[in-house]
């Protein structure tokens, strides 16, 4: 599409198409809809991968395009091998092969959408299309497909790694290494997942999450300064996001983000209901929920920071999977199909509303 289709059409095309397909699936819940699944799969890849190079509608796309051109003029030895080297290496290889930046973006979109769909297939089996709708309709999916593409690519690979943790740990380990070399911040959910694999006390993770709220409310500023001094995620970018207050005017509110916290709590409430109240246990679900709780707890402690949504994404990329898993796999309610329809529509309508009011 490149410059043939106006950049302003991309977001409406995406959000309205997902709305249409979500509505269709909710009325045809019992059918597999493989054809529609494939259509959505390729539609999103082409849409994300062929977007115009403009900052106005696609954020960091223009920055990545400039990086792509710059890396093409450097040598292999001049690449930054200290952190996130794999993404830079991919840029370098594509450039050396004489491929355009649009082909590179199409590749990244294929990994982002493809690994998300593959993870859904592995985790949900015959319910993969429903799960994929939860993923595509999530609050962060569009933004990390056209803006924070490196983070999005790493997050999709992380979901795929999680799907292997219970069945093939060697593949999960290799994927974990690849993920961290693409985006170092993913070290947090990756480590949380490996911890969750061996320690399965749900109450412990719930208490950690609740305690993070207490810490953030009481000494949040001190925590931000402390974590910034550690330089544990993204080096100088991490410290800048925590301590730089020059970005405050880009947010509708500052301070403790109760709205973000409220959004994050739905999968946690469902997890409490399923595991603590109903006592329904599933090892894969425990792994996903516990990883989400630890990752979300870390973000809560930094919730006041500029661009705190970037820390939130370290747990939010899991949000649709953690929400969908008990609905589609576990016997939570008697009228489960009706609940699935209600929750899927509510899940996507929140995203759709945020787009309509300009929050996406």
mmCIF file of C-alpha atoms in Angstrom:
data_model
loop_
_atom_site.group_PDB
_atom_site.id
_atom_site.type_symbol
_atom_site.label_atom_id
_atom_site.label_comp_id
_atom_site.label_asym_id
_atom_site.label_seq_id
_atom_site.Cartn_x
_atom_site.Cartn_y
_atom_site.Cartn_z
ATOM 1 C CA UNK A 1 0.000 0.000 0.000
ATOM 2 C CA UNK A 2 2.815 2.366 1.022
ATOM 3 C CA UNK A 3 1.661 5.835 -0.071
ATOM 4 C CA UNK A 4 -1.282 4.723 -2.213
ATOM 5 C CA UNK A 5 -3.638 4.458 0.759
ATOM 6 C CA UNK A 6 -3.739 7.599 2.963
ATOM 7 C CA UNK A 7 -2.089 7.076 6.351
ATOM 8 C CA UNK A 8 -5.232 8.354 8.077
ATOM 9 C CA UNK A 9 -7.194 5.339 6.790
ATOM 10 C CA UNK A 10 -5.115 2.646 8.475
ATOM 11 C CA UNK A 11 -6.406 2.907 12.047
ATOM 12 C CA UNK A 12 -10.096 3.115 11.005
ATOM 13 C CA UNK A 13 -9.585 0.127 8.691
ATOM 14 C CA UNK A 14 -8.037 -1.916 11.492
ATOM 15 C CA UNK A 15 -10.413 -1.068 14.331
ATOM 16 C CA UNK A 16 -13.573 -1.311 12.247
ATOM 17 C CA UNK A 17 -12.517 -4.600 10.651
ATOM 18 C CA UNK A 18 -11.778 -6.123 14.059
ATOM 19 C CA UNK A 19 -15.140 -4.824 15.302
ATOM 20 C CA UNK A 20 -16.911 -6.482 12.365
ATOM 21 C CA UNK A 21 -15.124 -9.814 12.769
ATOM 22 C CA UNK A 22 -15.587 -9.824 16.547
ATOM 23 C CA UNK A 23 -19.316 -9.236 16.099
ATOM 24 C CA UNK A 24 -19.496 -12.017 13.503
ATOM 25 C CA UNK A 25 -17.646 -14.447 15.763
ATOM 26 C CA UNK A 26 -19.895 -13.653 18.723
ATOM 27 C CA UNK A 27 -22.953 -14.611 16.652
ATOM 28 C CA UNK A 28 -21.273 -17.754 15.247
ATOM 29 C CA UNK A 29 -19.447 -18.884 18.370
ATOM 30 C CA UNK A 30 -19.760 -22.614 17.720
ATOM 31 C CA UNK A 31 -18.129 -22.520 14.266
ATOM 32 C CA UNK A 32 -14.384 -22.778 13.673
ATOM 33 C CA UNK A 33 -14.265 -19.936 11.080
ATOM 34 C CA UNK A 34 -10.865 -20.979 9.685
ATOM 35 C CA UNK A 35 -11.357 -18.848 6.583
ATOM 36 C CA UNK A 36 -12.099 -15.727 8.616
ATOM 37 C CA UNK A 37 -9.141 -16.493 10.893
ATOM 38 C CA UNK A 38 -6.792 -16.599 7.890
ATOM 39 C CA UNK A 39 -8.313 -13.435 6.459
ATOM 40 C CA UNK A 40 -7.751 -11.533 9.708
ATOM 41 C CA UNK A 41 -4.243 -12.966 10.011
ATOM 42 C CA UNK A 42 -3.100 -11.754 6.581
ATOM 43 C CA UNK A 43 -5.127 -8.539 6.744
ATOM 44 C CA UNK A 44 -3.304 -7.390 9.880
ATOM 45 C CA UNK A 45 0.130 -8.389 8.558
ATOM 46 C CA UNK A 46 -0.371 -6.493 5.293
ATOM 47 C CA UNK A 47 -1.903 -3.487 7.051
ATOM 48 C CA UNK A 48 0.907 -3.187 9.597
ATOM 49 C CA UNK A 49 3.696 -4.113 7.207
ATOM 50 C CA UNK A 50 2.808 -1.698 4.400
ATOM 51 C CA UNK A 51 2.072 1.431 6.424
ATOM 52 C CA UNK A 52 3.508 4.772 5.219
ATOM 53 C CA UNK A 53 6.614 6.169 6.901
ATOM 54 C CA UNK A 54 5.001 8.950 8.895
ATOM 55 C CA UNK A 55 5.433 9.941 12.525
ATOM 56 C CA UNK A 56 2.007 11.609 12.726
ATOM 57 C CA UNK A 57 0.021 8.374 12.461
ATOM 58 C CA UNK A 58 2.580 5.671 13.224
ATOM 59 C CA UNK A 59 4.876 7.145 15.872
ATOM 60 C CA UNK A 60 8.329 5.570 15.837
ATOM 61 C CA UNK A 61 7.886 4.100 12.345
ATOM 62 C CA UNK A 62 9.726 7.088 10.886
ATOM 63 C CA UNK A 63 12.487 6.695 13.484
ATOM 64 C CA UNK A 64 12.934 3.009 12.640
ATOM 65 C CA UNK A 65 13.038 3.887 8.937
ATOM 66 C CA UNK A 66 15.838 6.391 9.610
ATOM 67 C CA UNK A 67 17.688 3.779 11.685
ATOM 68 C CA UNK A 68 17.344 1.311 8.828
ATOM 69 C CA UNK A 69 18.979 3.717 6.402
ATOM 70 C CA UNK A 70 21.729 4.615 8.887
ATOM 71 C CA UNK A 71 22.587 0.988 9.680
ATOM 72 C CA UNK A 72 22.924 0.344 5.966
ATOM 73 C CA UNK A 73 25.859 2.748 5.849
ATOM 74 C CA UNK A 74 27.718 1.124 8.767
ATOM 75 C CA UNK A 75 29.803 -2.030 9.005
ATOM 76 C CA UNK A 76 28.948 -5.138 10.993
ATOM 77 C CA UNK A 77 31.641 -4.298 13.539
ATOM 78 C CA UNK A 78 30.098 -0.876 14.162
ATOM 79 C CA UNK A 79 26.761 -2.274 15.355
ATOM 80 C CA UNK A 80 25.962 -1.894 19.047
ATOM 81 C CA UNK A 81 26.625 -5.406 20.358
ATOM 82 C CA UNK A 82 26.091 -4.461 24.010
ATOM 83 C CA UNK A 83 22.277 -4.548 24.061
ATOM 84 C CA UNK A 84 19.318 -5.327 21.786
ATOM 85 C CA UNK A 85 21.827 -6.353 19.121
ATOM 86 C CA UNK A 86 19.632 -8.906 17.374
ATOM 87 C CA UNK A 87 17.112 -6.359 16.116
ATOM 88 C CA UNK A 88 19.924 -4.157 14.790
ATOM 89 C CA UNK A 89 21.521 -7.199 13.165
ATOM 90 C CA UNK A 90 18.257 -8.038 11.399
ATOM 91 C CA UNK A 91 18.092 -4.472 10.095
ATOM 92 C CA UNK A 92 21.677 -4.734 8.887
ATOM 93 C CA UNK A 93 21.123 -8.063 7.095
ATOM 94 C CA UNK A 94 17.944 -6.900 5.361
ATOM 95 C CA UNK A 95 19.721 -3.736 4.267
ATOM 96 C CA UNK A 96 22.765 -5.606 2.967
ATOM 97 C CA UNK A 97 20.466 -7.842 0.906
ATOM 98 C CA UNK A 98 19.204 -4.719 -0.822
ATOM 99 C CA UNK A 99 15.691 -5.002 0.620
ATOM 100 C CA UNK A 100 13.650 -1.884 1.265
ATOM 101 C CA UNK A 101 12.550 -0.748 4.700
ATOM 102 C CA UNK A 102 8.990 -1.700 3.729
ATOM 103 C CA UNK A 103 10.075 -5.324 3.313
ATOM 104 C CA UNK A 104 11.715 -5.173 6.729
ATOM 105 C CA UNK A 105 8.529 -3.782 8.288
ATOM 106 C CA UNK A 106 6.532 -6.531 6.569
ATOM 107 C CA UNK A 107 8.890 -9.094 8.114
ATOM 108 C CA UNK A 108 8.509 -7.563 11.589
ATOM 109 C CA UNK A 109 4.714 -7.500 11.199
ATOM 110 C CA UNK A 110 4.785 -11.160 10.123
ATOM 111 C CA UNK A 111 6.728 -12.113 13.254
ATOM 112 C CA UNK A 112 4.481 -9.979 15.474
ATOM 113 C CA UNK A 113 1.189 -11.310 14.124
ATOM 114 C CA UNK A 114 2.485 -14.780 13.256
ATOM 115 C CA UNK A 115 3.964 -15.558 16.671
ATOM 116 C CA UNK A 116 0.846 -14.192 18.392
ATOM 117 C CA UNK A 117 -1.349 -16.487 16.271
ATOM 118 C CA UNK A 118 1.021 -19.434 16.739
ATOM 119 C CA UNK A 119 0.958 -18.968 20.515
ATOM 120 C CA UNK A 120 -2.855 -18.884 20.404
ATOM 121 C CA UNK A 121 -2.896 -22.115 18.401
ATOM 122 C CA UNK A 122 -0.576 -23.868 20.828
ATOM 123 C CA UNK A 123 -2.337 -22.632 23.962
ATOM 124 C CA UNK A 124 -5.967 -22.787 22.840
ATOM 125 C CA UNK A 125 -6.158 -25.489 20.164
ATOM 126 C CA UNK A 126 -9.542 -25.407 18.418
ATOM 127 C CA UNK A 127 -10.385 -22.109 20.163
ATOM 128 C CA UNK A 128 -7.361 -20.359 18.616
ATOM 129 C CA UNK A 129 -9.425 -17.944 16.503
ATOM 130 C CA UNK A 130 -11.378 -16.734 19.530
ATOM 131 C CA UNK A 131 -8.141 -16.297 21.456
ATOM 132 C CA UNK A 132 -6.605 -14.447 18.502
ATOM 133 C CA UNK A 133 -9.548 -12.029 18.539
ATOM 134 C CA UNK A 134 -8.834 -11.362 22.218
ATOM 135 C CA UNK A 135 -5.196 -10.612 21.297
ATOM 136 C CA UNK A 136 -5.883 -8.467 18.219
ATOM 137 C CA UNK A 137 -8.630 -6.601 20.072
ATOM 138 C CA UNK A 138 -6.477 -5.778 23.083
ATOM 139 C CA UNK A 139 -5.657 -2.228 24.113
ATOM 140 C CA UNK A 140 -1.971 -2.359 23.146
ATOM 141 C CA UNK A 141 -1.975 -4.538 20.030
ATOM 142 C CA UNK A 142 -2.302 -1.852 17.351
ATOM 143 C CA UNK A 143 0.189 0.531 18.949
ATOM 144 C CA UNK A 144 2.929 -2.065 19.188
ATOM 145 C CA UNK A 145 2.271 -3.208 15.647
ATOM 146 C CA UNK A 146 2.852 0.218 14.064
ATOM 147 C CA UNK A 147 4.766 2.223 16.697
ATOM 148 C CA UNK A 148 6.795 0.269 19.281
ATOM 149 C CA UNK A 149 7.495 -2.520 16.808
ATOM 150 C CA UNK A 150 10.656 -3.864 18.448
ATOM 151 C CA UNK A 151 8.893 -4.284 21.765
ATOM 152 C CA UNK A 152 5.872 -5.782 20.000
ATOM 153 C CA UNK A 153 8.026 -8.274 18.122
ATOM 154 C CA UNK A 154 9.738 -9.365 21.348
ATOM 155 C CA UNK A 155 6.395 -9.617 23.157
ATOM 156 C CA UNK A 156 4.895 -11.896 20.495
ATOM 157 C CA UNK A 157 7.938 -14.172 20.702
ATOM 158 C CA UNK A 158 7.542 -14.153 24.493
ATOM 159 C CA UNK A 159 3.974 -15.434 24.213
ATOM 160 C CA UNK A 160 5.264 -18.193 21.958
ATOM 161 C CA UNK A 161 8.003 -19.041 24.474
ATOM 162 C CA UNK A 162 5.392 -19.285 27.229
ATOM 163 C CA UNK A 163 3.475 -21.827 25.146
ATOM 164 C CA UNK A 164 6.577 -24.064 25.135
ATOM 165 C CA UNK A 165 7.554 -23.752 28.801
ATOM 166 C CA UNK A 166 5.414 -26.699 29.877
ATOM 167 C CA UNK A 167 6.168 -28.947 26.896
ATOM 168 C CA UNK A 168 9.667 -28.187 25.580
ATOM 169 C CA UNK A 169 11.908 -26.143 27.846
ATOM 170 C CA UNK A 170 14.822 -26.176 25.423
ATOM 171 C CA UNK A 171 12.781 -24.345 22.789
ATOM 172 C CA UNK A 172 11.515 -21.981 25.491
ATOM 173 C CA UNK A 173 15.101 -21.339 26.618
ATOM 174 C CA UNK A 174 16.311 -20.582 23.080
ATOM 175 C CA UNK A 175 13.361 -18.272 22.496
ATOM 176 C CA UNK A 176 14.042 -16.550 25.827
ATOM 177 C CA UNK A 177 17.592 -15.763 24.704
ATOM 178 C CA UNK A 178 16.382 -14.443 21.328
ATOM 179 C CA UNK A 179 13.704 -12.302 22.986
ATOM 180 C CA UNK A 180 16.124 -10.573 25.358
ATOM 181 C CA UNK A 181 18.512 -9.789 22.482
ATOM 182 C CA UNK A 182 15.653 -8.109 20.598
ATOM 183 C CA UNK A 183 14.400 -6.046 23.543
ATOM 184 C CA UNK A 184 16.156 -6.209 26.900
ATOM 185 C CA UNK A 185 13.117 -5.075 28.885
ATOM 186 C CA UNK A 186 11.503 -8.457 28.191
ATOM 187 C CA UNK A 187 13.953 -9.915 30.703
ATOM 188 C CA UNK A 188 11.337 -9.115 33.373
ATOM 189 C CA UNK A 189 8.415 -11.259 32.095
ATOM 190 C CA UNK A 190 10.808 -13.960 30.879
ATOM 191 C CA UNK A 191 12.391 -14.313 34.344
ATOM 192 C CA UNK A 192 8.956 -14.114 35.975
ATOM 193 C CA UNK A 193 7.750 -16.975 33.775
ATOM 194 C CA UNK A 194 10.702 -19.200 34.621
ATOM 195 C CA UNK A 195 10.175 -18.503 38.330
ATOM 196 C CA UNK A 196 6.475 -19.271 37.953
ATOM 197 C CA UNK A 197 7.351 -22.579 36.345
ATOM 198 C CA UNK A 198 8.882 -23.832 39.584
ATOM 199 C CA UNK A 199 6.986 -21.943 42.307
ATOM 200 C CA UNK A 200 3.210 -22.277 41.992
ATOM 201 C CA UNK A 201 1.703 -20.670 45.110
ATOM 202 C CA UNK A 202 -0.956 -18.341 43.695
ATOM 203 C CA UNK A 203 -1.552 -16.599 47.021
ATOM 204 C CA UNK A 204 2.112 -15.591 47.163
ATOM 205 C CA UNK A 205 1.874 -13.880 43.757
ATOM 206 C CA UNK A 206 -1.405 -12.196 44.682
ATOM 207 C CA UNK A 207 0.126 -10.853 47.903
ATOM 208 C CA UNK A 208 3.143 -9.569 45.951
ATOM 209 C CA UNK A 209 0.801 -7.738 43.591
ATOM 210 C CA UNK A 210 -1.214 -6.199 46.443
ATOM 211 C CA UNK A 211 1.961 -5.235 48.300
ATOM 212 C CA UNK A 212 3.247 -3.443 45.187
ATOM 213 C CA UNK A 213 0.186 -1.163 45.341
ATOM 214 C CA UNK A 214 0.916 -0.337 48.988
ATOM 215 C CA UNK A 215 4.552 0.420 48.161
ATOM 216 C CA UNK A 216 3.662 2.550 45.152
ATOM 217 C CA UNK A 217 1.101 4.625 47.044
ATOM 218 C CA UNK A 218 3.374 5.148 50.045
ATOM 219 C CA UNK A 219 6.921 5.463 48.630
ATOM 220 C CA UNK A 220 6.451 5.443 44.852
ATOM 221 C CA UNK A 221 8.822 8.350 44.183
ATOM 222 C CA UNK A 222 11.644 6.746 46.128
ATOM 223 C CA UNK A 223 11.123 3.480 44.259
ATOM 224 C CA UNK A 224 11.383 5.233 40.894
ATOM 225 C CA UNK A 225 14.676 6.856 41.905
ATOM 226 C CA UNK A 226 16.020 3.545 43.196
ATOM 227 C CA UNK A 227 15.109 1.555 40.078
ATOM 228 C CA UNK A 228 16.489 4.309 37.843
ATOM 229 C CA UNK A 229 19.825 4.057 39.667
ATOM 230 C CA UNK A 230 19.976 0.329 38.883
ATOM 231 C CA UNK A 231 19.711 0.847 35.080
ATOM 232 C CA UNK A 232 18.103 -2.585 34.894
ATOM 233 C CA UNK A 233 15.889 -2.075 31.836
ATOM 234 C CA UNK A 234 16.835 -0.321 28.609
ATOM 235 C CA UNK A 235 19.769 1.493 30.215
ATOM 236 C CA UNK A 236 19.548 5.262 29.693
ATOM 237 C CA UNK A 237 16.025 5.013 28.287
ATOM 238 C CA UNK A 238 14.860 3.375 31.502
ATOM 239 C CA UNK A 239 16.228 6.186 33.685
ATOM 240 C CA UNK A 240 14.845 8.833 31.327
ATOM 241 C CA UNK A 241 11.319 7.417 31.459
ATOM 242 C CA UNK A 242 11.416 7.305 35.260
ATOM 243 C CA UNK A 243 12.964 10.648 36.116
ATOM 244 C CA UNK A 244 12.277 13.011 33.203
ATOM 245 C CA UNK A 245 9.202 15.111 33.997
ATOM 246 C CA UNK A 246 9.308 17.026 30.698
ATOM 247 C CA UNK A 247 6.839 14.554 29.197
ATOM 248 C CA UNK A 248 4.095 15.105 31.778
ATOM 249 C CA UNK A 249 2.022 17.269 29.447
ATOM 250 C CA UNK A 250 1.592 14.308 27.093
ATOM 251 C CA UNK A 251 -0.668 12.524 29.596
ATOM 252 C CA UNK A 252 -4.225 13.270 30.667
ATOM 253 C CA UNK A 253 -3.216 12.892 34.303
ATOM 254 C CA UNK A 254 -0.109 12.293 36.361
ATOM 255 C CA UNK A 255 0.550 10.651 39.696
ATOM 256 C CA UNK A 256 -0.838 7.274 40.657
ATOM 257 C CA UNK A 257 -2.779 5.988 37.641
ATOM 258 C CA UNK A 258 -5.864 4.402 39.186
ATOM 259 C CA UNK A 259 -7.398 4.142 35.708
ATOM 260 C CA UNK A 260 -4.479 2.023 34.473
ATOM 261 C CA UNK A 261 -4.660 -0.094 37.616
ATOM 262 C CA UNK A 262 -8.387 -0.665 37.143
ATOM 263 C CA UNK A 263 -7.764 -1.815 33.578
ATOM 264 C CA UNK A 264 -5.075 -4.245 34.765
ATOM 265 C CA UNK A 265 -7.175 -5.868 37.471
ATOM 266 C CA UNK A 266 -9.717 -7.804 35.362
ATOM 267 C CA UNK A 267 -7.496 -10.846 34.593
ATOM 268 C CA UNK A 268 -6.366 -10.829 38.227
ATOM 269 C CA UNK A 269 -9.911 -10.847 39.569
ATOM 270 C CA UNK A 270 -10.772 -13.673 37.180
ATOM 271 C CA UNK A 271 -7.681 -15.580 38.312
ATOM 272 C CA UNK A 272 -8.666 -15.163 41.957
ATOM 273 C CA UNK A 273 -12.178 -16.400 41.171
ATOM 274 C CA UNK A 274 -10.982 -19.426 39.190
ATOM 275 C CA UNK A 275 -8.121 -20.577 41.424
ATOM 276 C CA UNK A 276 -8.886 -19.357 44.946
ATOM 277 C CA UNK A 277 -12.682 -19.407 44.982
ATOM 278 C CA UNK A 278 -13.534 -22.157 42.469
ATOM 279 C CA UNK A 279 -10.316 -24.115 43.079
ATOM 280 C CA UNK A 280 -9.879 -24.938 39.392
ATOM 281 C CA UNK A 281 -6.221 -25.705 38.722
ATOM 282 C CA UNK A 282 -4.382 -25.815 35.416
ATOM 283 C CA UNK A 283 -0.586 -25.673 35.236
ATOM 284 C CA UNK A 284 -0.476 -23.595 32.057
ATOM 285 C CA UNK A 285 -2.952 -21.090 33.461
ATOM 286 C CA UNK A 286 -1.002 -20.837 36.719
ATOM 287 C CA UNK A 287 2.149 -20.065 34.737
ATOM 288 C CA UNK A 288 0.434 -17.323 32.713
ATOM 289 C CA UNK A 289 -1.356 -15.744 35.673
ATOM 290 C CA UNK A 290 1.667 -15.751 37.977
ATOM 291 C CA UNK A 291 3.869 -14.206 35.283
ATOM 292 C CA UNK A 292 1.271 -11.512 34.687
ATOM 293 C CA UNK A 293 1.025 -10.763 38.417
ATOM 294 C CA UNK A 294 4.781 -10.334 38.878
ATOM 295 C CA UNK A 295 5.222 -8.234 35.739
ATOM 296 C CA UNK A 296 2.243 -6.051 36.579
ATOM 297 C CA UNK A 297 3.487 -5.591 40.149
ATOM 298 C CA UNK A 298 6.776 -4.196 38.829
ATOM 299 C CA UNK A 299 4.918 -1.665 36.675
ATOM 300 C CA UNK A 300 2.662 -0.619 39.588
ATOM 301 C CA UNK A 301 5.728 0.378 41.585
ATOM 302 C CA UNK A 302 6.704 2.698 38.691
ATOM 303 C CA UNK A 303 3.196 3.802 37.782
ATOM 304 C CA UNK A 304 3.873 7.530 38.240
ATOM 305 C CA UNK A 305 6.736 7.586 35.739
ATOM 306 C CA UNK A 306 6.613 9.357 32.389
ATOM 307 C CA UNK A 307 5.690 6.823 29.703
ATOM 308 C CA UNK A 308 4.618 4.362 32.411
ATOM 309 C CA UNK A 309 2.555 2.683 29.681
ATOM 310 C CA UNK A 310 5.856 1.320 28.337
ATOM 311 C CA UNK A 311 6.413 -0.478 31.635
ATOM 312 C CA UNK A 312 2.757 -1.516 31.714
ATOM 313 C CA UNK A 313 3.226 -3.275 28.378
ATOM 314 C CA UNK A 314 5.592 -5.724 30.075
ATOM 315 C CA UNK A 315 2.434 -7.250 31.540
ATOM 316 C CA UNK A 316 -0.281 -5.875 29.245
ATOM 317 C CA UNK A 317 0.953 -7.876 26.253
ATOM 318 C CA UNK A 318 -0.180 -10.935 28.241
ATOM 319 C CA UNK A 319 -3.515 -9.401 29.221
ATOM 320 C CA UNK A 320 -5.686 -10.958 26.464
ATOM 321 C CA UNK A 321 -4.133 -14.412 26.897
ATOM 322 C CA UNK A 322 -4.537 -14.430 30.686
ATOM 323 C CA UNK A 323 -8.108 -13.168 30.294
ATOM 324 C CA UNK A 324 -9.076 -15.635 27.566
ATOM 325 C CA UNK A 325 -7.454 -18.809 28.923
ATOM 326 C CA UNK A 326 -9.925 -19.641 31.726
ATOM 327 C CA UNK A 327 -12.870 -18.636 29.525
ATOM 328 C CA UNK A 328 -11.907 -20.867 26.610
ATOM 329 C CA UNK A 329 -10.132 -23.762 28.326
ATOM 330 C CA UNK A 330 -11.455 -24.133 31.885
ATOM 331 C CA UNK A 331 -14.996 -25.001 33.085
ATOM 332 C CA UNK A 332 -15.551 -21.736 34.948
ATOM 333 C CA UNK A 333 -19.305 -21.213 34.476
ATOM 334 C CA UNK A 334 -22.257 -23.301 33.368
ATOM 335 C CA UNK A 335 -23.277 -20.891 30.588
ATOM 336 C CA UNK A 336 -19.692 -20.396 29.492
ATOM 337 C CA UNK A 337 -20.486 -19.454 25.879
ATOM 338 C CA UNK A 338 -22.659 -16.542 26.910
ATOM 339 C CA UNK A 339 -19.957 -15.286 29.275
ATOM 340 C CA UNK A 340 -17.360 -15.562 26.496
ATOM 341 C CA UNK A 341 -19.473 -13.386 24.196
ATOM 342 C CA UNK A 342 -20.054 -10.758 26.890
ATOM 343 C CA UNK A 343 -16.412 -10.572 27.975
ATOM 344 C CA UNK A 344 -15.008 -10.610 24.420
ATOM 345 C CA UNK A 345 -17.306 -7.780 23.343
ATOM 346 C CA UNK A 346 -16.595 -5.765 26.508
ATOM 347 C CA UNK A 347 -12.870 -6.379 26.039
ATOM 348 C CA UNK A 348 -12.879 -5.083 22.475
ATOM 349 C CA UNK A 349 -15.409 -2.295 22.963
ATOM 350 C CA UNK A 350 -13.099 -0.794 25.581
ATOM 351 C CA UNK A 351 -10.298 -0.737 22.990
ATOM 352 C CA UNK A 352 -12.644 0.616 20.320
ATOM 353 C CA UNK A 353 -13.874 3.378 22.639
ATOM 354 C CA UNK A 354 -10.303 4.363 23.520
ATOM 355 C CA UNK A 355 -9.563 4.688 19.810
ATOM 356 C CA UNK A 356 -12.701 6.749 19.171
ATOM 357 C CA UNK A 357 -11.813 9.254 21.886
ATOM 358 C CA UNK A 358 -8.225 9.511 20.665
ATOM 359 C CA UNK A 359 -6.444 7.583 23.423
ATOM 360 C CA UNK A 360 -4.824 5.114 21.001
#
